[in-house]
Amino acid sequence: MSTPTGWEPVIGIEIHVQLATRTKMFCGCALSFGDRPNTHTCPVCLAHPGALPVLNREAVRLAIITGLALGCDIAPRSEFHRKNYFYPDLSKAYQISQYDEPICIGGRVEVLTPDGGFPVGITRAHLEEDAAKLVHAGADGRRAGAQGSSVDFNRGGTPLLEIVTEPDLRTAAQAGAFLRQLRATLRALGVSDCNMEEGSMRADANVSVRRAGTTGLGTKTELKNMNSFRFLERGIDAEIARQVAILEDGGEIEQETLHFDPESGDIHSLRSKEEAHDYRYFPEPDLVDVVPDRAWVEELRAGLPEVPVDRRRRWMDELGLSYDDAEVLSEPAELAAYFEEVAAAADPQSAANWVRGELRAQLRERGQEPWESAVTPAHLAELISLIGDRTLSVPLAKEVLAEVAATGSAPRAVVEEKGLGQISDEGELVALVERLIADNPAQAQQLREGKDKLVGFFVGQAMKATGGRADPARVGELVRERTGS
């Protein structure tokens, strides 16, 4: 959706990411999605009096890795606060979170899109615990109209990393592109599975609008808990349109938290937006400050893997791939490694075409991924070379690939064993073409008269007559020569 004329949106995103730890943030309870309610609880995550939290070191490690990958500074000292508010799924009436001294500060990422790149500043990333989960009975699981509600404390205490961006985004499409790139990055780092359907990644969008050409910030609203890229983009577009309509009618925007209904497209208010002082933050007295060892931080920095966006840039620069090819092949990491090995031994563009095209199509029918299959990168590179030296036509190569996937045999061995190589005898091809022209005089005459697409007809006939073993390019040349077209 385009922005209304004369207005400029200003958008920032807050992303809650569930960290891939085995246990909760401050206790040893297991994290396992979908288990029977309230089977992973203890006095700490149930907030029993006197129970003391103990910080999960793995959560700190994952937070640091994320911060380093996003270009953040890792704070030499950070601390936890109590964020006080009452909600039925927060039994102790406060959330342990990092407030003004987060573990990751600043940062910047360059978002890559088919139309180029744009920068997004990272304000901070801080650790906190998740609340429990309310389960509403009846009314299709919605709170409105429910017959009753229960609380599942299995989720209570789940480690979260909240990543907050600067208000650098100007369109819903930019917000979606940023979030997609962030998810790919976090998955590559092993920080989170970022499963939005299960709530492991949730995004809030802060949206305001201002007159085009001005620099001041308008009053922002917050779209809460957007759990899909498409809904996020639709919600932002709807909120931009709503704000512009209010302002053009002479109204004012209220700072509030909003819910976007993806089914109806409607936006409605959840509550007026809280300010920090509403939460009465104070330092968590039961936890010591987080002071990561600097040598450990540098060790983690040195161990950072190449993330998908960097891999895409490298492939576009060094291998000449299109953005689309680079994006499709750059994740998951297993696919990227597979493609890279093929491209090291074959033409990179041919490697890209075969990996994302015929190979994945054939393996999909087997329920396999390339790296799990009998088709090794060396096999695929050899297959591509057999096409390059005209031993195989593309149709024959597809047939050979199917045999390799079924048996694990090398492509050249399959060609020799089954006699699948292209017909290389020039005399045999000439005889074939002359026979086809004689058998199809009307088509030959139309070709002579300029109906060039009939070359394809003769090539098709040749492939049919030879079981796909004719060289289609050479057949086409011979057809033109023999018809003088």
Coordinates of C-alpha atoms in Angstrom, one line a residue:
M1 CA 0.0 0.0 0.0
S2 CA 1.4 3.4 -0.9
T3 CA 1.7 6.2 1.7
P4 CA -1.0 8.9 1.5
T5 CA 0.4 11.9 -0.5
G6 CA 2.0 14.6 1.6
W7 CA 2.8 12.3 4.6
E8 CA 5.8 10.4 5.9
P9 CA 5.4 7.4 8.2
V10 CA 8.0 6.9 11.0
I11 CA 8.2 3.3 12.2
G12 CA 10.2 1.5 14.8
I13 CA 10.0 -2.2 15.7
E14 CA 10.3 -4.0 19.0
I15 CA 10.9 -7.7 18.7
H16 CA 10.6 -10.3 21.4
V17 CA 12.6 -13.4 20.7
Q18 CA 12.5 -16.6 22.7
L19 CA 16.0 -17.7 23.3
A20 CA 16.9 -21.3 22.5
T21 CA 17.9 -22.4 26.0
R22 CA 16.9 -25.8 27.6
T23 CA 15.7 -24.2 30.8
K24 CA 13.9 -21.0 31.9
M25 CA 15.5 -17.7 32.6
F26 CA 15.8 -17.9 36.4
C27 CA 15.2 -21.6 37.3
G28 CA 15.9 -25.1 36.0
C29 CA 12.4 -25.8 34.6
A30 CA 12.5 -27.3 31.1
L31 CA 11.2 -25.3 28.1
S32 CA 9.0 -27.5 25.8
F33 CA 6.3 -26.1 23.6
G34 CA 2.9 -27.8 23.6
D35 CA 3.4 -30.0 26.8
R36 CA 0.5 -30.5 29.2
P37 CA -0.2 -27.3 31.1
N38 CA 1.6 -26.5 34.3
T39 CA 4.0 -29.5 34.1
H40 CA 7.2 -27.4 34.0
T41 CA 6.9 -25.2 37.1
C42 CA 8.7 -24.7 40.4
P43 CA 8.6 -22.3 43.3
V44 CA 10.7 -19.8 41.4
C45 CA 8.6 -19.5 38.2
L46 CA 5.4 -19.7 40.3
A47 CA 6.7 -16.8 42.4
H48 CA 6.4 -18.5 45.8
P49 CA 7.6 -16.3 48.6
G50 CA 11.3 -16.8 49.4
A51 CA 12.2 -18.5 46.1
L52 CA 15.3 -16.9 44.6
P53 CA 16.0 -16.5 40.9
V54 CA 19.4 -17.7 39.4
L55 CA 20.3 -16.2 36.0
N56 CA 20.6 -18.6 33.1
R57 CA 24.2 -18.3 31.7
E58 CA 23.2 -19.7 28.3
A59 CA 20.6 -16.9 27.9
V60 CA 23.4 -14.3 28.5
R61 CA 25.6 -16.0 25.9
L62 CA 22.8 -16.0 23.3
A63 CA 22.1 -12.3 24.0
I64 CA 25.7 -11.4 23.6
I65 CA 26.0 -13.3 20.3
T66 CA 22.9 -11.5 19.0
G67 CA 24.2 -8.1 20.1
L68 CA 27.6 -8.7 18.4
A69 CA 25.9 -9.8 15.1
L70 CA 23.7 -6.7 15.2
G71 CA 26.7 -4.4 15.6
C72 CA 25.9 -3.6 19.3
D73 CA 28.3 -2.8 22.1
I74 CA 28.2 -5.3 24.9
A75 CA 27.8 -3.5 28.1
P76 CA 30.6 -4.1 30.6
R77 CA 27.9 -4.1 33.3
S78 CA 24.2 -4.5 33.1
E79 CA 21.5 -5.1 35.6
F80 CA 18.0 -6.4 36.0
H81 CA 15.0 -4.4 37.3
R82 CA 11.5 -5.3 38.5
K83 CA 8.9 -3.9 36.1
N84 CA 5.8 -3.7 38.2
Y85 CA 2.4 -4.3 36.8
F86 CA -0.5 -6.6 37.5
Y87 CA -1.8 -9.0 35.0
P88 CA -3.5 -12.4 35.6
D89 CA -0.6 -14.3 33.9
L90 CA 2.1 -12.6 36.0
S91 CA 1.7 -14.1 39.4
K92 CA 4.3 -12.1 41.2
A93 CA 2.9 -8.8 39.8
Y94 CA 6.3 -7.8 38.4
Q95 CA 8.4 -8.9 35.5
I96 CA 12.2 -9.2 35.8
S97 CA 13.6 -7.2 32.9
Q98 CA 16.5 -5.0 32.0
Y99 CA 15.6 -1.3 32.1
D100 CA 18.1 1.5 31.7
E101 CA 21.2 -0.7 31.7
P102 CA 20.7 -3.4 29.0
I103 CA 23.2 -5.9 28.0
C104 CA 23.4 -4.8 24.3
I105 CA 23.6 -1.1 23.4
G106 CA 23.4 0.6 20.0
G107 CA 24.1 -1.2 16.8
R108 CA 23.2 -1.0 13.1
V109 CA 22.2 -3.4 10.3
E110 CA 22.0 -2.9 6.6
V111 CA 18.9 -4.5 5.3
L112 CA 19.3 -6.0 1.8
T113 CA 16.4 -6.0 -0.6
P114 CA 15.9 -6.6 -4.4
D115 CA 15.9 -2.8 -4.8
G116 CA 19.1 -2.2 -2.8
G117 CA 19.8 -1.7 0.9
F118 CA 18.8 0.6 3.7
P119 CA 20.2 1.0 7.3
V120 CA 18.3 0.4 10.5
G121 CA 19.7 1.5 13.8
I122 CA 19.4 -0.8 16.8
T123 CA 18.7 1.1 20.0
R124 CA 19.2 -1.8 22.5
A125 CA 18.6 -5.5 23.2
H126 CA 17.8 -6.5 26.7
L127 CA 17.0 -9.7 28.5
E128 CA 13.8 -10.4 30.3
E129 CA 11.4 -13.2 31.3
D130 CA 8.1 -14.0 29.6
A131 CA 4.8 -14.0 31.4
A132 CA 2.7 -17.2 31.7
K133 CA -0.1 -17.9 29.2
L134 CA -3.8 -17.3 29.6
V135 CA -6.0 -19.9 28.0
H136 CA -9.6 -18.8 27.3
A137 CA -12.4 -21.3 27.2
G138 CA -15.0 -20.9 24.5
A139 CA -15.4 -18.0 22.2
D140 CA -12.8 -19.6 19.8
G141 CA -10.1 -19.0 22.4
R142 CA -10.6 -15.3 22.5
R143 CA -10.9 -13.4 25.7
A144 CA -13.9 -11.5 24.7
G145 CA -17.0 -13.7 25.4
A146 CA -15.0 -16.5 27.0
Q147 CA -16.7 -18.6 29.6
G148 CA -13.6 -18.7 31.8
S149 CA -9.8 -18.5 31.7
S150 CA -7.0 -20.6 32.9
V151 CA -3.3 -19.9 33.4
D152 CA -0.5 -22.2 32.0
F153 CA 2.7 -21.4 33.8
N154 CA 4.8 -23.6 31.5
R155 CA 5.7 -20.4 29.6
G156 CA 6.2 -18.3 32.7
G157 CA 9.9 -17.5 33.0
T158 CA 10.8 -18.2 29.4
P159 CA 14.0 -16.3 28.5
L160 CA 13.3 -13.5 26.0
L161 CA 15.6 -11.0 24.2
E162 CA 13.8 -7.8 23.3
I163 CA 15.4 -6.0 20.4
V164 CA 14.4 -2.4 19.9
T165 CA 15.1 -0.5 16.7
E166 CA 15.5 3.2 16.0
P167 CA 12.5 4.8 14.2
D168 CA 14.3 4.4 10.9
L169 CA 11.7 2.6 8.9
R170 CA 9.4 4.5 6.5
T171 CA 7.2 1.9 5.0
A172 CA 5.4 -1.3 6.0
A173 CA 7.5 -3.2 3.3
Q174 CA 10.7 -2.0 4.9
A175 CA 9.5 -3.2 8.3
G176 CA 8.7 -6.6 6.8
A177 CA 12.1 -6.8 5.0
F178 CA 13.9 -5.9 8.3
L179 CA 12.0 -8.5 10.3
R180 CA 12.6 -11.2 7.7
Q181 CA 16.3 -10.5 7.6
L182 CA 16.5 -10.5 11.4
R183 CA 14.8 -13.8 11.6
A184 CA 17.2 -15.3 9.1
T185 CA 20.1 -13.9 11.2
L186 CA 18.9 -15.2 14.5
R187 CA 18.3 -18.7 13.1
A188 CA 21.8 -18.8 11.6
L189 CA 23.2 -17.8 14.9
G190 CA 21.3 -20.6 16.7
V191 CA 19.8 -18.0 19.0
S192 CA 16.1 -18.9 18.5
D193 CA 13.9 -21.0 16.1
C194 CA 11.9 -17.7 15.6
N195 CA 8.7 -19.8 15.1
M196 CA 6.1 -17.0 14.9
E197 CA 3.2 -19.5 15.0
E198 CA 4.4 -20.7 18.4
G199 CA 5.2 -17.3 19.6
S200 CA 9.0 -17.6 19.7
M201 CA 9.2 -14.3 17.7
R202 CA 6.7 -11.5 18.2
A203 CA 6.9 -8.0 16.9
D204 CA 5.3 -4.7 18.1
A205 CA 5.3 -1.8 15.7
N206 CA 5.5 1.8 16.8
V207 CA 3.9 4.0 14.2
S208 CA 3.6 7.7 13.7
V209 CA 3.2 10.0 10.7
R210 CA 4.4 13.5 10.0
R211 CA 4.0 16.0 7.1
A212 CA 6.5 15.2 4.3
G213 CA 9.5 17.4 4.5
T214 CA 9.3 17.9 8.3
T215 CA 11.6 16.4 10.9
G216 CA 9.6 16.4 14.1
L217 CA 8.0 13.2 15.4
G218 CA 4.3 12.8 15.6
T219 CA 2.5 11.0 18.4
K220 CA 3.1 7.3 18.1
T221 CA 0.9 4.3 18.6
E222 CA 1.9 0.7 19.2
L223 CA 0.6 -2.2 17.3
K224 CA 1.0 -5.2 19.7
N225 CA 2.0 -8.8 19.2
M226 CA 2.1 -9.1 15.4
N227 CA 2.9 -12.8 14.7
S228 CA 3.4 -12.9 11.0
F229 CA 5.2 -10.7 8.4
R230 CA 2.1 -10.3 6.3
F231 CA 0.0 -9.2 9.3
L232 CA 2.7 -6.8 10.4
E233 CA 2.8 -5.1 7.0
R234 CA -1.0 -5.0 6.7
G235 CA -1.4 -3.7 10.3
I236 CA 1.2 -0.9 9.7
D237 CA -0.5 0.2 6.5
A238 CA -3.9 0.2 8.2
E239 CA -2.5 2.3 11.1
I240 CA -0.8 4.8 8.8
A241 CA -4.1 5.3 6.9
R242 CA -6.0 5.7 10.2
Q243 CA -3.6 8.3 11.6
V244 CA -3.5 10.3 8.3
A245 CA -7.3 10.3 8.2
I246 CA -7.6 11.6 11.7
L247 CA -5.0 14.3 11.2
E248 CA -6.5 15.5 7.9
D249 CA -9.9 15.8 9.6
G250 CA -8.3 18.1 12.2
G251 CA -8.1 15.5 15.0
E252 CA -5.2 14.4 17.2
I253 CA -3.5 11.0 17.6
E254 CA -3.7 9.4 21.1
Q255 CA -0.7 7.5 22.4
E256 CA -2.1 4.1 22.9
T257 CA -1.6 0.4 22.4
L258 CA -3.6 -1.1 19.6
H259 CA -4.6 -4.5 18.2
F260 CA -4.9 -5.2 14.5
D261 CA -7.5 -7.8 13.5
P262 CA -6.1 -9.5 10.4
E263 CA -9.5 -11.0 9.6
S264 CA -11.5 -7.8 9.5
G265 CA -8.6 -5.4 9.0
D266 CA -9.9 -3.3 11.9
I267 CA -7.7 -1.6 14.5
H268 CA -9.0 -1.1 18.1
S269 CA -7.5 0.2 21.3
L270 CA -6.2 -2.1 24.0
R271 CA -5.1 0.5 26.5
S272 CA -3.6 3.9 26.7
K273 CA 0.2 3.7 26.3
E274 CA 2.1 3.4 29.5
E275 CA 5.1 5.5 30.4
A276 CA 8.2 4.1 32.1
H277 CA 7.2 5.7 35.4
D278 CA 4.0 3.8 35.4
Y279 CA 6.0 0.6 36.0
R280 CA 7.8 1.8 39.1
Y281 CA 11.1 0.2 38.0
F282 CA 13.6 -0.6 40.7
P283 CA 16.7 -2.8 40.7
E284 CA 16.0 -6.5 41.2
P285 CA 17.5 -7.2 44.7
D286 CA 17.8 -10.9 44.3
L287 CA 20.1 -10.8 41.2
V288 CA 23.7 -9.6 40.9
D289 CA 24.8 -7.4 38.0
V290 CA 25.8 -9.0 34.8
V291 CA 29.5 -8.4 34.1
P292 CA 30.5 -10.5 31.2
D293 CA 34.2 -11.4 31.0
R294 CA 35.7 -9.5 28.1
A295 CA 37.8 -12.4 26.9
W296 CA 34.6 -14.5 26.7
V297 CA 32.9 -11.7 24.7
E298 CA 35.8 -11.6 22.2
E299 CA 35.8 -15.4 22.0
L300 CA 32.1 -15.3 21.1
R301 CA 32.8 -12.5 18.5
A302 CA 35.5 -14.7 16.9
G303 CA 33.1 -17.6 16.7
L304 CA 30.3 -15.8 14.9
P305 CA 29.1 -17.6 11.8
E306 CA 28.5 -15.9 8.4
V307 CA 24.9 -14.8 8.6
P308 CA 22.6 -15.2 5.5
V309 CA 22.6 -11.5 4.5
D310 CA 26.4 -11.4 4.4
R311 CA 26.4 -14.6 2.4
R312 CA 23.9 -13.2 -0.1
R313 CA 26.0 -10.1 -0.6
R314 CA 29.2 -12.2 -1.2
W315 CA 27.4 -14.5 -3.6
M316 CA 26.0 -11.5 -5.6
D317 CA 29.4 -9.8 -5.7
E318 CA 31.6 -12.9 -6.2
L319 CA 29.4 -15.4 -8.0
G320 CA 27.2 -12.9 -9.9
L321 CA 24.0 -14.4 -8.5
S322 CA 20.7 -12.5 -8.6
Y323 CA 19.2 -11.3 -5.3
D324 CA 16.4 -13.9 -5.7
D325 CA 18.9 -16.8 -6.2
A326 CA 21.0 -15.6 -3.3
E327 CA 18.1 -15.3 -1.0
V328 CA 16.6 -18.7 -1.7
L329 CA 19.9 -20.5 -1.4
S330 CA 21.3 -18.7 1.7
E331 CA 19.2 -20.5 4.3
P332 CA 19.1 -22.8 6.0
A333 CA 22.8 -23.1 6.6
E334 CA 22.8 -26.7 5.4
L335 CA 21.4 -25.6 2.0
A336 CA 23.9 -22.8 1.8
A337 CA 26.8 -25.1 2.5
Y338 CA 25.5 -27.6 -0.1
F339 CA 25.2 -24.9 -2.8
E340 CA 28.6 -23.5 -2.0
E341 CA 30.2 -26.9 -2.5
V342 CA 28.5 -27.4 -5.8
A343 CA 29.4 -23.9 -7.0
A344 CA 33.0 -24.4 -6.1
A345 CA 33.2 -27.2 -8.7
A346 CA 30.8 -26.0 -11.4
D347 CA 29.5 -22.9 -13.0
P348 CA 27.8 -21.0 -10.1
Q349 CA 24.7 -19.9 -12.1
S350 CA 24.2 -23.5 -13.3
A351 CA 24.7 -24.7 -9.7
A352 CA 22.1 -22.2 -8.5
N353 CA 19.6 -23.2 -11.2
W354 CA 19.9 -26.9 -10.5
V355 CA 20.0 -26.7 -6.7
R356 CA 16.9 -24.5 -6.3
G357 CA 15.2 -26.0 -9.4
E358 CA 15.3 -29.6 -10.5
L359 CA 17.2 -31.0 -7.5
R360 CA 14.8 -29.7 -4.9
A361 CA 11.8 -30.5 -7.1
Q362 CA 12.8 -34.2 -7.4
L363 CA 13.9 -34.5 -3.8
R364 CA 10.6 -32.9 -2.6
E365 CA 8.8 -35.9 -4.0
R366 CA 11.1 -38.1 -1.8
G367 CA 10.6 -36.0 1.3
Q368 CA 14.3 -35.1 1.3
E369 CA 16.5 -32.1 1.4
P370 CA 19.6 -31.9 -0.7
W371 CA 22.0 -32.3 2.1
E372 CA 20.1 -35.4 3.3
S373 CA 20.0 -37.1 -0.1
A374 CA 22.1 -39.5 -2.1
V375 CA 23.0 -36.6 -4.5
T376 CA 26.2 -35.2 -3.1
P377 CA 27.5 -31.8 -4.2
A378 CA 30.2 -33.7 -6.2
H379 CA 27.5 -35.6 -8.0
L380 CA 25.6 -32.5 -9.0
A381 CA 28.8 -30.7 -10.1
E382 CA 29.6 -33.7 -12.3
L383 CA 26.1 -33.7 -13.8
I384 CA 26.5 -30.0 -14.7
S385 CA 29.8 -30.7 -16.3
L386 CA 28.2 -33.5 -18.4
I387 CA 25.7 -30.9 -19.7
G388 CA 28.5 -28.5 -20.3
D389 CA 30.5 -30.9 -22.5
R390 CA 27.3 -31.9 -24.3
T391 CA 27.4 -35.5 -23.1
L392 CA 23.9 -34.9 -21.7
S393 CA 21.0 -32.7 -22.8
V394 CA 19.0 -31.1 -20.0
P395 CA 16.1 -33.7 -20.3
L396 CA 18.6 -36.6 -20.1
A397 CA 20.4 -34.9 -17.2
K398 CA 17.1 -34.8 -15.3
E399 CA 16.7 -38.5 -15.9
V400 CA 20.2 -39.2 -14.7
L401 CA 19.6 -37.1 -11.6
A402 CA 16.6 -39.2 -10.7
E403 CA 18.8 -42.3 -10.9
V404 CA 21.5 -40.7 -8.8
A405 CA 18.9 -39.7 -6.2
A406 CA 17.6 -43.3 -6.1
T407 CA 20.9 -45.2 -6.1
G408 CA 23.7 -42.8 -5.1
S409 CA 25.6 -43.8 -8.2
A410 CA 27.8 -41.2 -9.9
P411 CA 26.2 -39.5 -12.9
R412 CA 28.9 -40.6 -15.3
A413 CA 28.5 -44.2 -14.2
V414 CA 24.7 -43.9 -14.7
V415 CA 25.2 -42.5 -18.2
E416 CA 27.6 -45.4 -19.2
E417 CA 25.5 -48.1 -17.5
K418 CA 22.2 -47.0 -19.1
G419 CA 23.6 -45.6 -22.4
L420 CA 22.0 -42.2 -21.8
G421 CA 24.6 -40.0 -23.5
Q422 CA 23.6 -37.7 -26.2
I423 CA 24.0 -38.8 -29.8
S424 CA 27.3 -37.3 -30.9
D425 CA 27.6 -38.9 -34.3
E426 CA 27.1 -36.0 -36.8
G427 CA 26.0 -38.3 -39.6
E428 CA 23.3 -39.9 -37.4
L429 CA 21.9 -36.4 -36.5
V430 CA 21.9 -35.3 -40.1
A431 CA 20.1 -38.4 -41.2
L432 CA 17.5 -37.9 -38.5
V433 CA 16.9 -34.2 -39.4
E434 CA 16.5 -35.0 -43.1
R435 CA 14.0 -37.7 -42.3
L436 CA 12.0 -35.4 -40.1
I437 CA 11.9 -32.7 -42.8
A438 CA 10.8 -35.2 -45.4
D439 CA 8.1 -36.6 -43.1
N440 CA 6.8 -33.1 -42.2
P441 CA 6.8 -31.1 -45.5
A442 CA 4.1 -28.6 -44.5
Q443 CA 6.0 -27.6 -41.4
A444 CA 9.2 -27.4 -43.3
Q445 CA 7.7 -25.1 -45.9
Q446 CA 6.2 -22.8 -43.2
L447 CA 9.7 -22.7 -41.7
R448 CA 11.2 -21.7 -45.0
E449 CA 8.5 -18.9 -45.2
G450 CA 9.6 -17.4 -41.9
K451 CA 7.6 -19.2 -39.2
D452 CA 10.7 -19.6 -37.1
K453 CA 9.0 -21.1 -34.1
L454 CA 8.7 -24.4 -36.0
V455 CA 12.3 -25.1 -35.3
G456 CA 11.1 -26.1 -31.9
F457 CA 8.6 -28.5 -33.5
F458 CA 11.4 -30.3 -35.3
V459 CA 13.6 -30.3 -32.2
G460 CA 10.7 -31.8 -30.2
Q461 CA 10.3 -34.5 -32.9
A462 CA 14.0 -35.3 -32.8
M463 CA 13.9 -35.6 -29.0
K464 CA 10.9 -37.9 -29.2
A465 CA 12.4 -40.1 -31.8
T466 CA 15.7 -40.5 -29.9
G467 CA 14.3 -40.9 -26.4
G468 CA 15.8 -37.5 -25.5
R469 CA 19.3 -38.4 -26.7
A470 CA 19.5 -35.9 -29.6
D471 CA 21.5 -32.7 -28.9
P472 CA 18.7 -30.1 -29.2
A473 CA 21.0 -27.3 -30.0
R474 CA 22.7 -29.2 -32.9
V475 CA 19.4 -30.4 -34.1
G476 CA 18.1 -26.8 -34.3
E477 CA 21.2 -25.8 -36.3
L478 CA 20.8 -28.7 -38.7
V479 CA 17.1 -27.9 -39.2
R480 CA 17.9 -24.3 -40.2
E481 CA 20.7 -25.4 -42.5
R482 CA 18.6 -28.1 -44.3
T483 CA 15.6 -25.8 -44.7
G484 CA 17.6 -22.7 -45.5
S485 CA 15.6 -20.7 -42.9

